[in-house]
Tab-separated table of C-alpha atoms in Angstrom:
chain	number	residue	atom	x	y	z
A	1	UNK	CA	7.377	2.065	3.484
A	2	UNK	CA	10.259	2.550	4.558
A	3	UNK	CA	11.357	6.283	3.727
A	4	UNK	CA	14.779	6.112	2.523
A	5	UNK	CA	14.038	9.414	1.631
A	6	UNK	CA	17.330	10.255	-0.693
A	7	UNK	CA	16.620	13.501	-2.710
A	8	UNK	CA	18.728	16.371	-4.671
A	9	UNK	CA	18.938	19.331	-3.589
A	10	UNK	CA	20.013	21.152	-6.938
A	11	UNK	CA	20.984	19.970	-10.102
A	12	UNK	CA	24.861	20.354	-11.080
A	13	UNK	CA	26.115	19.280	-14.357
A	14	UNK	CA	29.998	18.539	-15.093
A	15	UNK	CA	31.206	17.667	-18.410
A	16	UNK	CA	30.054	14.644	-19.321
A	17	UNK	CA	27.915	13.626	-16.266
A	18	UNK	CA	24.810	14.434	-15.065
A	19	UNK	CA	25.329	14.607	-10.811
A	20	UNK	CA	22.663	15.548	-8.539
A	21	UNK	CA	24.335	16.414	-4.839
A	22	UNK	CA	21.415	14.670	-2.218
A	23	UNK	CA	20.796	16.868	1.220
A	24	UNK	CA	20.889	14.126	4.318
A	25	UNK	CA	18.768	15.552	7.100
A	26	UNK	CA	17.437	14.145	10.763
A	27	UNK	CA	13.951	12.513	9.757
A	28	UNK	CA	10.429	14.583	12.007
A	29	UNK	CA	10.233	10.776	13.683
A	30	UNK	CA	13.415	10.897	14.406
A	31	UNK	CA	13.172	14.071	16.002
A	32	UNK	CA	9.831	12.764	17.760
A	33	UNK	CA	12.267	9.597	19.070
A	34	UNK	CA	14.457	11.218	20.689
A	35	UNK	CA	11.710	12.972	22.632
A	36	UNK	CA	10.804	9.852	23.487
A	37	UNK	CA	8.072	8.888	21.343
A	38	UNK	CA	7.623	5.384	19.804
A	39	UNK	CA	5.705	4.326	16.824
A	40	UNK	CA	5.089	1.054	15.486
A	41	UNK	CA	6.820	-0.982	13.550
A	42	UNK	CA	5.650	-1.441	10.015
A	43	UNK	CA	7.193	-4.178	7.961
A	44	UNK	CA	9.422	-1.979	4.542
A	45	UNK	CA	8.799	-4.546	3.011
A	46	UNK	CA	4.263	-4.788	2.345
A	47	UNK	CA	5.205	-1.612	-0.344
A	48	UNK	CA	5.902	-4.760	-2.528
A	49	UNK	CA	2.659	-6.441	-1.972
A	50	UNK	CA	0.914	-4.909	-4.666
A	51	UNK	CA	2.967	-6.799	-6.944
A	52	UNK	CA	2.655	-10.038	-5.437
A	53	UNK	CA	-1.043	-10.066	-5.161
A	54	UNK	CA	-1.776	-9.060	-9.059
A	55	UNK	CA	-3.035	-5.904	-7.986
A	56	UNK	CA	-0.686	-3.379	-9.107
A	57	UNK	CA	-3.076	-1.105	-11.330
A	58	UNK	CA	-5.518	1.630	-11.390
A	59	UNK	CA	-7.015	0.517	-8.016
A	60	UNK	CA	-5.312	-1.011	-5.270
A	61	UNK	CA	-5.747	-3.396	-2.241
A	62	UNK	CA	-6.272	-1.254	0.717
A	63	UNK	CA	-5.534	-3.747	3.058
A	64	UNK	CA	-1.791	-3.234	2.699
A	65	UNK	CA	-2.773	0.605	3.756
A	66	UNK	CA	-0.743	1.067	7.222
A	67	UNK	CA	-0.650	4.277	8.034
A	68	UNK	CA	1.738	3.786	11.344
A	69	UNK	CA	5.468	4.875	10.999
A	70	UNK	CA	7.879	2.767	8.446
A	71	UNK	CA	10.423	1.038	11.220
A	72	UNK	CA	10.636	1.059	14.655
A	73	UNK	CA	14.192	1.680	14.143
A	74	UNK	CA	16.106	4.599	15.804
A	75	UNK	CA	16.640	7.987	14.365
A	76	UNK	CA	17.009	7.679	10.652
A	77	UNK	CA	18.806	10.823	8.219
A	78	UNK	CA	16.972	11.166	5.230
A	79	UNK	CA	18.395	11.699	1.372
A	80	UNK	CA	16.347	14.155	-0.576
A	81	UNK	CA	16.735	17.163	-3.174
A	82	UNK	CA	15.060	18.732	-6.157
A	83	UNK	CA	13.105	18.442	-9.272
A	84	UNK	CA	11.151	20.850	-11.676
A	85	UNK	CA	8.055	20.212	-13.349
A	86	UNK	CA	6.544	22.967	-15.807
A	87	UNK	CA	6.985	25.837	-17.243
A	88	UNK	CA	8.142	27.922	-15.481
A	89	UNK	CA	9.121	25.187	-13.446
A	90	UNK	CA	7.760	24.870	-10.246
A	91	UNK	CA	10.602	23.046	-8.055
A	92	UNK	CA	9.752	20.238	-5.747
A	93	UNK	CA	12.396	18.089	-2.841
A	94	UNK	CA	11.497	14.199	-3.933
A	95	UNK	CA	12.487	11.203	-2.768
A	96	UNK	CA	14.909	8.709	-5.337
A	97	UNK	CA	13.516	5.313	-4.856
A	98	UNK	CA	14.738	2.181	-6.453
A	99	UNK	CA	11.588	0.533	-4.659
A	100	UNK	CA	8.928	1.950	-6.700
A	101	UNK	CA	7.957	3.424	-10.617
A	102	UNK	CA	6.335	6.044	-10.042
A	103	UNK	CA	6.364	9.599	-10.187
A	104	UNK	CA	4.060	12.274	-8.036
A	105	UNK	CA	3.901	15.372	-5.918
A	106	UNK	CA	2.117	16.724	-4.060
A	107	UNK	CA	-0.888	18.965	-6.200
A	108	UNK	CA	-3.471	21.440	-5.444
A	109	UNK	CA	-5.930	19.009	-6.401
A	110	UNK	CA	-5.851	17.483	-2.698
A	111	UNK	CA	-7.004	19.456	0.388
A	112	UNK	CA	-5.420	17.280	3.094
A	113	UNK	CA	-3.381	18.534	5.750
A	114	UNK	CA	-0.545	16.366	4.287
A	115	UNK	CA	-0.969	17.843	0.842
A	116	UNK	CA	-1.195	21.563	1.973
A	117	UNK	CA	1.629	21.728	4.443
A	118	UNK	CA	4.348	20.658	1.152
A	119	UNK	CA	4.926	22.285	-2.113
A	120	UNK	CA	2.273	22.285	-4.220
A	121	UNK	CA	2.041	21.475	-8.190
A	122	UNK	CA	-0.112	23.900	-9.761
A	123	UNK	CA	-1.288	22.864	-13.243
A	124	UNK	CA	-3.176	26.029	-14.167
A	125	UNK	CA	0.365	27.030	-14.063
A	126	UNK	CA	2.401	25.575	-16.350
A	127	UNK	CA	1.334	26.333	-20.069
A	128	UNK	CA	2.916	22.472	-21.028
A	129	UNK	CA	0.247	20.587	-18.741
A	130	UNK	CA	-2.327	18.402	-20.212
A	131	UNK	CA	-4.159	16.492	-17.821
A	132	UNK	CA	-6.113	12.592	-18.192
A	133	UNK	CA	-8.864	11.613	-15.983
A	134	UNK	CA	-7.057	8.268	-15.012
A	135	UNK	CA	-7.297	7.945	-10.919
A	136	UNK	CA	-4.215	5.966	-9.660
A	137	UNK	CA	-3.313	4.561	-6.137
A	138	UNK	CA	-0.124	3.794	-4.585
A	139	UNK	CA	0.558	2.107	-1.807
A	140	UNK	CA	4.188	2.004	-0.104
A	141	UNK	CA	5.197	-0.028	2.584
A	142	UNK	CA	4.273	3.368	5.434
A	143	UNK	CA	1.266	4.574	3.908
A	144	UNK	CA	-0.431	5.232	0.601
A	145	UNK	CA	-2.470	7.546	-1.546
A	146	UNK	CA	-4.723	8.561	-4.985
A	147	UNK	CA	-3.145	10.465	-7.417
A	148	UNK	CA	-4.355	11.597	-11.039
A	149	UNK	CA	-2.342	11.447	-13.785
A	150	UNK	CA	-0.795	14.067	-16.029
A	151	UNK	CA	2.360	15.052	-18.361
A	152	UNK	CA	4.597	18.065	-18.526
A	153	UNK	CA	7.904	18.731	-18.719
A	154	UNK	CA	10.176	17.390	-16.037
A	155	UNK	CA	13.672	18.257	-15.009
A	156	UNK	CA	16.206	16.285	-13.399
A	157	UNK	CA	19.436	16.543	-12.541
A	158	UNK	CA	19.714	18.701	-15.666
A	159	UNK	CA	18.236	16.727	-17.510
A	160	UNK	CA	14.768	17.687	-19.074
A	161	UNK	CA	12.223	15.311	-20.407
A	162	UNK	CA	9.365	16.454	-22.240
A	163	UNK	CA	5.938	15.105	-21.728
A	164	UNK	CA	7.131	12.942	-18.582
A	165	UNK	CA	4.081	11.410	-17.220
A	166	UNK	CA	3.143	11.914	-13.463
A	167	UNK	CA	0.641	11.516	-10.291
A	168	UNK	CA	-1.169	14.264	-9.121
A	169	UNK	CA	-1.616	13.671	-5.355
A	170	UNK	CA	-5.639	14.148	-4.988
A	171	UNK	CA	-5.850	12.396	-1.023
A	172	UNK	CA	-3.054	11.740	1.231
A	173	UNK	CA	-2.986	10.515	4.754
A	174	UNK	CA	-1.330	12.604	7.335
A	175	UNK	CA	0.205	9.678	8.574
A	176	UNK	CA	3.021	9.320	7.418
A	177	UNK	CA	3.040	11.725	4.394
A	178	UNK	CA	2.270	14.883	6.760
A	179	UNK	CA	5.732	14.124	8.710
A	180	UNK	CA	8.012	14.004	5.629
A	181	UNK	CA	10.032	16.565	4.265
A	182	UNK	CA	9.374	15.573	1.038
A	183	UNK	CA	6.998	16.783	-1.647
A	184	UNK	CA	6.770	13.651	-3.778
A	185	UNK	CA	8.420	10.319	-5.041
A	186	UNK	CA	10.311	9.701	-8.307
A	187	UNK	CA	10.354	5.802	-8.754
A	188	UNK	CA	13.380	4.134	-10.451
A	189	UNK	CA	12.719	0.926	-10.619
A	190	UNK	CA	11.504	-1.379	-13.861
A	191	UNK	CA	7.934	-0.501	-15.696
A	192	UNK	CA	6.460	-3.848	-15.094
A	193	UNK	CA	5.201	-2.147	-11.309
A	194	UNK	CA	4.102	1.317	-12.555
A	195	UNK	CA	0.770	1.573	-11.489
A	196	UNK	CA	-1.765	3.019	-14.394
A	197	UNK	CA	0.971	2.287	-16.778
A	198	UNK	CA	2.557	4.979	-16.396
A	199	UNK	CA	6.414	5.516	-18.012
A	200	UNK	CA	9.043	6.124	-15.629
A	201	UNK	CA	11.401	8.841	-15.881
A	202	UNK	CA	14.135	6.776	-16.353
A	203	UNK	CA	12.804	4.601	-19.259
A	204	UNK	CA	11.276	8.456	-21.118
A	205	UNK	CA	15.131	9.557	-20.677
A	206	UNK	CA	16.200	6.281	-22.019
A	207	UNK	CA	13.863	6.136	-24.956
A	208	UNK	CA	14.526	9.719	-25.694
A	209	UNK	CA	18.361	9.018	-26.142
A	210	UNK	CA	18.738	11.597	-23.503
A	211	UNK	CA	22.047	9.709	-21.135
A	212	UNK	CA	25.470	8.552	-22.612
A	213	UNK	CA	24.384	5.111	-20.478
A	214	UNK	CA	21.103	3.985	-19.860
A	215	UNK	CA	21.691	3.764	-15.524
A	216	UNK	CA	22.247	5.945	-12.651
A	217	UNK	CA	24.594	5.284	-9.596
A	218	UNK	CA	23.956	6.281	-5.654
A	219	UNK	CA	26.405	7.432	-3.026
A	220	UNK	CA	25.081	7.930	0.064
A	221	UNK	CA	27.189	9.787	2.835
A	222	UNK	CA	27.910	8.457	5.999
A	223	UNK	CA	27.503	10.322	9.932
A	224	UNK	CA	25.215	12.480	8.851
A	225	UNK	CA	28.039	14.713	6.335
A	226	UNK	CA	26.977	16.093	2.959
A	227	UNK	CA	28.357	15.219	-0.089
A	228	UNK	CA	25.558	12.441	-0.948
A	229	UNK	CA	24.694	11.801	-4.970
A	230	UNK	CA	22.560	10.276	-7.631
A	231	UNK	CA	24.236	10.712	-11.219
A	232	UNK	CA	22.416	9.579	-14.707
A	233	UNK	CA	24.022	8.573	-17.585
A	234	UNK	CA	27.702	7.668	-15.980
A	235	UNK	CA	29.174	6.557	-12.451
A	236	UNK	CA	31.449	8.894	-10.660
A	237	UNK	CA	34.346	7.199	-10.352
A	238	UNK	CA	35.435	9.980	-6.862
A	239	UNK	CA	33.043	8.338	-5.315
A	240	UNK	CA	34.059	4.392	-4.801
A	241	UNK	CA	36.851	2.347	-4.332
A	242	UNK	CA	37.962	-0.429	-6.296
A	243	UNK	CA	36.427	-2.388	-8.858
A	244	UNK	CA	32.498	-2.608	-9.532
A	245	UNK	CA	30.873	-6.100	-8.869
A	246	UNK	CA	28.077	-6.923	-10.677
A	247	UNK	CA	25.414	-9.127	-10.186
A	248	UNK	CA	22.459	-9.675	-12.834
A	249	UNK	CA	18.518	-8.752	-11.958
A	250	UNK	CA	16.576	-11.617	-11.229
A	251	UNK	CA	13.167	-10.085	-11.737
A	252	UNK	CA	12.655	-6.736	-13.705
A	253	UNK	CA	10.493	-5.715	-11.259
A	254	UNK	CA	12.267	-3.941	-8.633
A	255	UNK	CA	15.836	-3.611	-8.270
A	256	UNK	CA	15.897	-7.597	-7.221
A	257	UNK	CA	19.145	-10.031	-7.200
A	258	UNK	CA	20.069	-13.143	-5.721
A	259	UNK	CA	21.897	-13.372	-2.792
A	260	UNK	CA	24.427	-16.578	-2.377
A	261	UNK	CA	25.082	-16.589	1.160
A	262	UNK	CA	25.322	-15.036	4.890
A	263	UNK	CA	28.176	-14.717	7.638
A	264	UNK	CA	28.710	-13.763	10.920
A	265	UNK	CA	32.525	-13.066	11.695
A	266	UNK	CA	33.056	-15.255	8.319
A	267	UNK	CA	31.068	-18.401	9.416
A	268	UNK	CA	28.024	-19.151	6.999
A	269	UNK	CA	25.379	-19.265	8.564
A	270	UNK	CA	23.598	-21.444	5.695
A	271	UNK	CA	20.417	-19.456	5.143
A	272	UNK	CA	20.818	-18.857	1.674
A	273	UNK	CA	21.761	-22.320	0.677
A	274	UNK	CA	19.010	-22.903	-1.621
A	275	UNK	CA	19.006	-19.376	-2.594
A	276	UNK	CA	17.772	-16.068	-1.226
A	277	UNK	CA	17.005	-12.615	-2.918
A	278	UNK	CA	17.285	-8.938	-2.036
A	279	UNK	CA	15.919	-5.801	-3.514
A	280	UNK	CA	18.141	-3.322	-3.495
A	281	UNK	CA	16.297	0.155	-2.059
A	282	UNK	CA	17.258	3.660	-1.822
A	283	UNK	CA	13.719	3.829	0.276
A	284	UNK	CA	13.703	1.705	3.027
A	285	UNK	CA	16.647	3.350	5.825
A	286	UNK	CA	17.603	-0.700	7.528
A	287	UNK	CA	18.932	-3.814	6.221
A	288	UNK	CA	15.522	-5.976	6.438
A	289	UNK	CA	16.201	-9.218	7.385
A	290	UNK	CA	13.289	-12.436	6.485
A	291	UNK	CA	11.565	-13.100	9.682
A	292	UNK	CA	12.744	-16.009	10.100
A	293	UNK	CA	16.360	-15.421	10.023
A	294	UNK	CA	16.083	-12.460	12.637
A	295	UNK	CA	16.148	-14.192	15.821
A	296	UNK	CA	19.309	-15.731	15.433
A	297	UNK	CA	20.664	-13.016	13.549
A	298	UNK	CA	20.117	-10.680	16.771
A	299	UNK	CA	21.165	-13.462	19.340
A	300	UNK	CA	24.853	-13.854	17.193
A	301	UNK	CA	25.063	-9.922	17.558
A	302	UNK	CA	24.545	-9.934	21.600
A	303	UNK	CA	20.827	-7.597	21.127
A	304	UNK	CA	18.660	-7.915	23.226
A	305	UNK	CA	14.706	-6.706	22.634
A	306	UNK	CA	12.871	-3.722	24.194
A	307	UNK	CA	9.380	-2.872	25.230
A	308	UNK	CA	9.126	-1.473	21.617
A	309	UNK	CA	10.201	-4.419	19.779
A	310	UNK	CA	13.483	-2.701	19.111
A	311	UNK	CA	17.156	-4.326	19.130
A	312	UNK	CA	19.737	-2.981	21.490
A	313	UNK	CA	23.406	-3.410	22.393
A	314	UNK	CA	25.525	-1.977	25.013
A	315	UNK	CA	26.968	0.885	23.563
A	316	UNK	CA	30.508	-0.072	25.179
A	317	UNK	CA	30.702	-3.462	23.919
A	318	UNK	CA	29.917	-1.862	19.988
A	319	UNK	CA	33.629	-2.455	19.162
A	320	UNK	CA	33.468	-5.900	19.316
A	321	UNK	CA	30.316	-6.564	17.855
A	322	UNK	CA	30.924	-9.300	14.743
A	323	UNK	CA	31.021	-8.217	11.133
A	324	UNK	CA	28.182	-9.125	8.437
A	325	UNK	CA	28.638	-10.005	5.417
A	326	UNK	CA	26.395	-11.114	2.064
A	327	UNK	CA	27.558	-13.085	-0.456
A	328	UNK	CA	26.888	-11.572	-4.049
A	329	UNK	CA	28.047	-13.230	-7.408
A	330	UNK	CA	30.192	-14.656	-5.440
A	331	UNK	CA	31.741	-11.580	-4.011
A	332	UNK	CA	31.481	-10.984	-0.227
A	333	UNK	CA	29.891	-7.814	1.097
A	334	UNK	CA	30.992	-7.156	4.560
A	335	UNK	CA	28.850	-4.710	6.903
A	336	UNK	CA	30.950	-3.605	10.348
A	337	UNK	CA	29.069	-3.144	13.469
A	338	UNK	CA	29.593	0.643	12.903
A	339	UNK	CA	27.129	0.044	9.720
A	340	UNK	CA	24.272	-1.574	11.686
A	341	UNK	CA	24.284	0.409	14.999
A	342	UNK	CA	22.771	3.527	15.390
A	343	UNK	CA	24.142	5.472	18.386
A	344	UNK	CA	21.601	8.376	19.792
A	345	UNK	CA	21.109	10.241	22.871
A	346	UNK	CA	17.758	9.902	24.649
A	347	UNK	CA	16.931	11.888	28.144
A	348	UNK	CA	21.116	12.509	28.077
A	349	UNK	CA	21.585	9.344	28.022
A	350	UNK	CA	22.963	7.212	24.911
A	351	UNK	CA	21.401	4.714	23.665
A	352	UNK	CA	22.659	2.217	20.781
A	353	UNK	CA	20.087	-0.211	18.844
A	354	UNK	CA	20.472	-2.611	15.629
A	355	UNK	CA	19.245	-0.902	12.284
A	356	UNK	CA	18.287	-4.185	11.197
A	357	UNK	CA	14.863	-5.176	10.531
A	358	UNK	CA	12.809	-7.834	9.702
A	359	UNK	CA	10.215	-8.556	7.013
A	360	UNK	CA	7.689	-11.813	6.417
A	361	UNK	CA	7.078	-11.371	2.473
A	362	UNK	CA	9.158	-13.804	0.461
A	363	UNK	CA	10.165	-13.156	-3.021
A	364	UNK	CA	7.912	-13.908	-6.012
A	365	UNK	CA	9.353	-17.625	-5.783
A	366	UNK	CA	9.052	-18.142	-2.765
A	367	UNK	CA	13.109	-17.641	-1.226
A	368	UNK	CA	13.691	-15.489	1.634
A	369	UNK	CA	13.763	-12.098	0.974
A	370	UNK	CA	16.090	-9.217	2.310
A	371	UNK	CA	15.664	-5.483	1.417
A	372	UNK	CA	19.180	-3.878	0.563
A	373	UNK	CA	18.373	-0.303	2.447
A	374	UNK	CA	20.709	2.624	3.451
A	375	UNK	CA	22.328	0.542	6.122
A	376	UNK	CA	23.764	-1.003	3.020
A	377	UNK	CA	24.184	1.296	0.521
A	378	UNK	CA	25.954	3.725	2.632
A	379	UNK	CA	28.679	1.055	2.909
A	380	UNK	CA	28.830	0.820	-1.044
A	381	UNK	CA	28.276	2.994	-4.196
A	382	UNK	CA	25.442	1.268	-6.159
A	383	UNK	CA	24.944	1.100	-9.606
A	384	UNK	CA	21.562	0.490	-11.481
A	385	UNK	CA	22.058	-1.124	-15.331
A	386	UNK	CA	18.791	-0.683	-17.495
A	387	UNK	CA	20.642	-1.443	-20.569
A	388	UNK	CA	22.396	-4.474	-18.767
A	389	UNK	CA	19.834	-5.332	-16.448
A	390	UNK	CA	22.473	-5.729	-13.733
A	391	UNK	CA	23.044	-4.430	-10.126
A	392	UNK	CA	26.720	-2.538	-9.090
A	393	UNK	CA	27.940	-2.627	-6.070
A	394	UNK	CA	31.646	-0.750	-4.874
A	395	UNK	CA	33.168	0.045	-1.994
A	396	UNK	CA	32.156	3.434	-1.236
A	397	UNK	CA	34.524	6.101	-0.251
């Protein structure tokens, strides 16, 4: 799964708009990477698998289990902050992902190593628990795990929502959930890929006439600074540039759109000329790129490939690397080489490789698939449309 970890670290309410500030810290594998440690790649995205084998539900196809690290990209920051479920709440760091439905935490209903070392959700605890003996299992693209569900009350961003439904981790893996810094997910994406049925956050606060707009907008910081966001219920206009362009969802699924095209220093490449789709995801750190596209993607760029299947570049030639750019609705979205090259020391020496990825799943009809990550969305403020069923995208300050 890719782990574009983005969380809030405390809830902050302005008139009029409910703003969650997101913490952006250096990932445990990245820390474990710069010490020289590799792990394998694991395609972002197989967390979408479920969906396209049917299997989505109460139990789940453990063959998309892969318990190996998300990319085999370089260091990645992660985006995370809080939440409160029960009363008194008990206050959790999640990760905001437009990738998945679901909520969970981590409970003291599991005894693994990967459970115990996080935050905890205590039930006997909270006197607005009631618990169901439904067994759930996610999978994400890294890793997945059982959960039980329940309902209490749930805060975020400010906002509370009575009755929320949510997993109860009961069995993690250590690998990769032992490594994160987070102590759960919150899924934003469409109820169609809850597993067990459960309602997402987002739809209880929508049914519950709880926002002045049913979506929520991202802005994700850039170099590692603070100032990162989710907001429900408006966009923030301090934090983009511009006009938003909007594109419509192709599939209420995930956060998916269709993408019209692909340059390289403004040539088309002609990839997308019968049509290609993206999901947009605050949970997967690269831009993914369809297998089959990534060859010639990396040759145009100049990278060449490492013993660990990663992309590199001469760190003095970044300048003049050529500029991306997708083709939205019509609008071009351009990504500089500063977007899609990580730069990190490694034994004192630096080091610069391509945060693009690849991935071999296609989209539910068959076009090639990208995954919209952080290498994107740091570039522009993003804005999610229930009520529209649309996409946002601005230039982000």
């Amino acid at each position: 799964m890719k782990w574009l970890i983005v969380v809030l670290a405390c809830a902050a309410l302005s008139e009029g708009l409910n703003r969650v500030p997101l913490k952006r810290f250096k990932s445990i594998r990245a820390e474990l990477r710069e010490k020289g440690i590799h792990l394998p790649y694991s395609d972002p995205a197989l967390k979408y698998l479920p969906y396209h084998t049917s299997t989505f539900a109460s139990s789940g196809n453990e063959v998309i289990n892969n318990y190996a690290d998300r990319t085999a990209s370089p260091p990645q920051c992660t985006y995370y902050g809080a939440i409160s479920i029960g009363t008194p709440p008990q206050s959790f760091q999640v990760l905001f992902d437009t990738g998945s439905s679901n909520l969970w935490v981590d409970s003291s209903y599991c005894s693994n190593q990967a459970c115990t070392y996080h935050t905890q959700y205590k039930p006997q605890s909270s006197s607005t628990y009631y618990s169901t003996r439904q067994t759930i299992y996610l999978p994400y693209g890294a890793g997945s795990l059982y959960a039980v569900l329940g309902y209490d009350t749930v805060n975020v961003a400010g906002i509370t929502v009575p009755s929320q439904v949510f997993g109860l981790s009961t069995r993690e893996p250590s690998q990769p959930f032992l490594y994160e810094r987070f102590d759960g997910i919150l899924g934003l994406a469409y109820p169609s890929i809850s597993s067990g049925q459960a309602t997402p956050v987002m739809d209880n606060m929508m049914q519950d006439d709880l926002l002045q707009a049913n979506l929520f907008a991202f802005f994700l910081s850039r170099n590692e600074e603070q100032g990162s966001e989710l907001t429900f219920g408006e966009v923030d206009q301090s934090k983009y540039q511009g006009q938003i362009n909007w594109t419509p969802v192709t599939a209420e699924t995930y956060w998916q759109i269709g993408i019209d095209g692909f340059q390289v220093n403004n040539k088309e490449t002609g990839w997308c000329s019968q049509g290609c789709q993206a999901i947009v995801d605050t949970g997967t750190p690269t831009l993914t790129c369809p297998q089959q596209f990534l060859g010639k993607l990396m040759s145009s760029i100049g990278a060449q490939q490492n013993q660990y299947g990663e992309y590199m570049v001469d760190c003095s030639e970044t300048q003049n690397l050529p500029t991306i750019s997708l083709t939205i609705s019509g609008v071009d979205f351009a990504l500089p080489p500063s977007a899609y090259i990580s730069a990190y020391y490694q034994s004192g020496h630096q080091v610069c490789t391509v945060v693009i990825t690849s991935t071999c799943l296609p989209s539910q009809n068959g076009q090639p698939l990208w995954i919209l990550g952080d290498v994107f969305l740091r570039e522009y403020y993003s804005v999610y449309d229930r009520s529209n069923n649309r996409v946002g995208f601005a230039t982000a300050v």
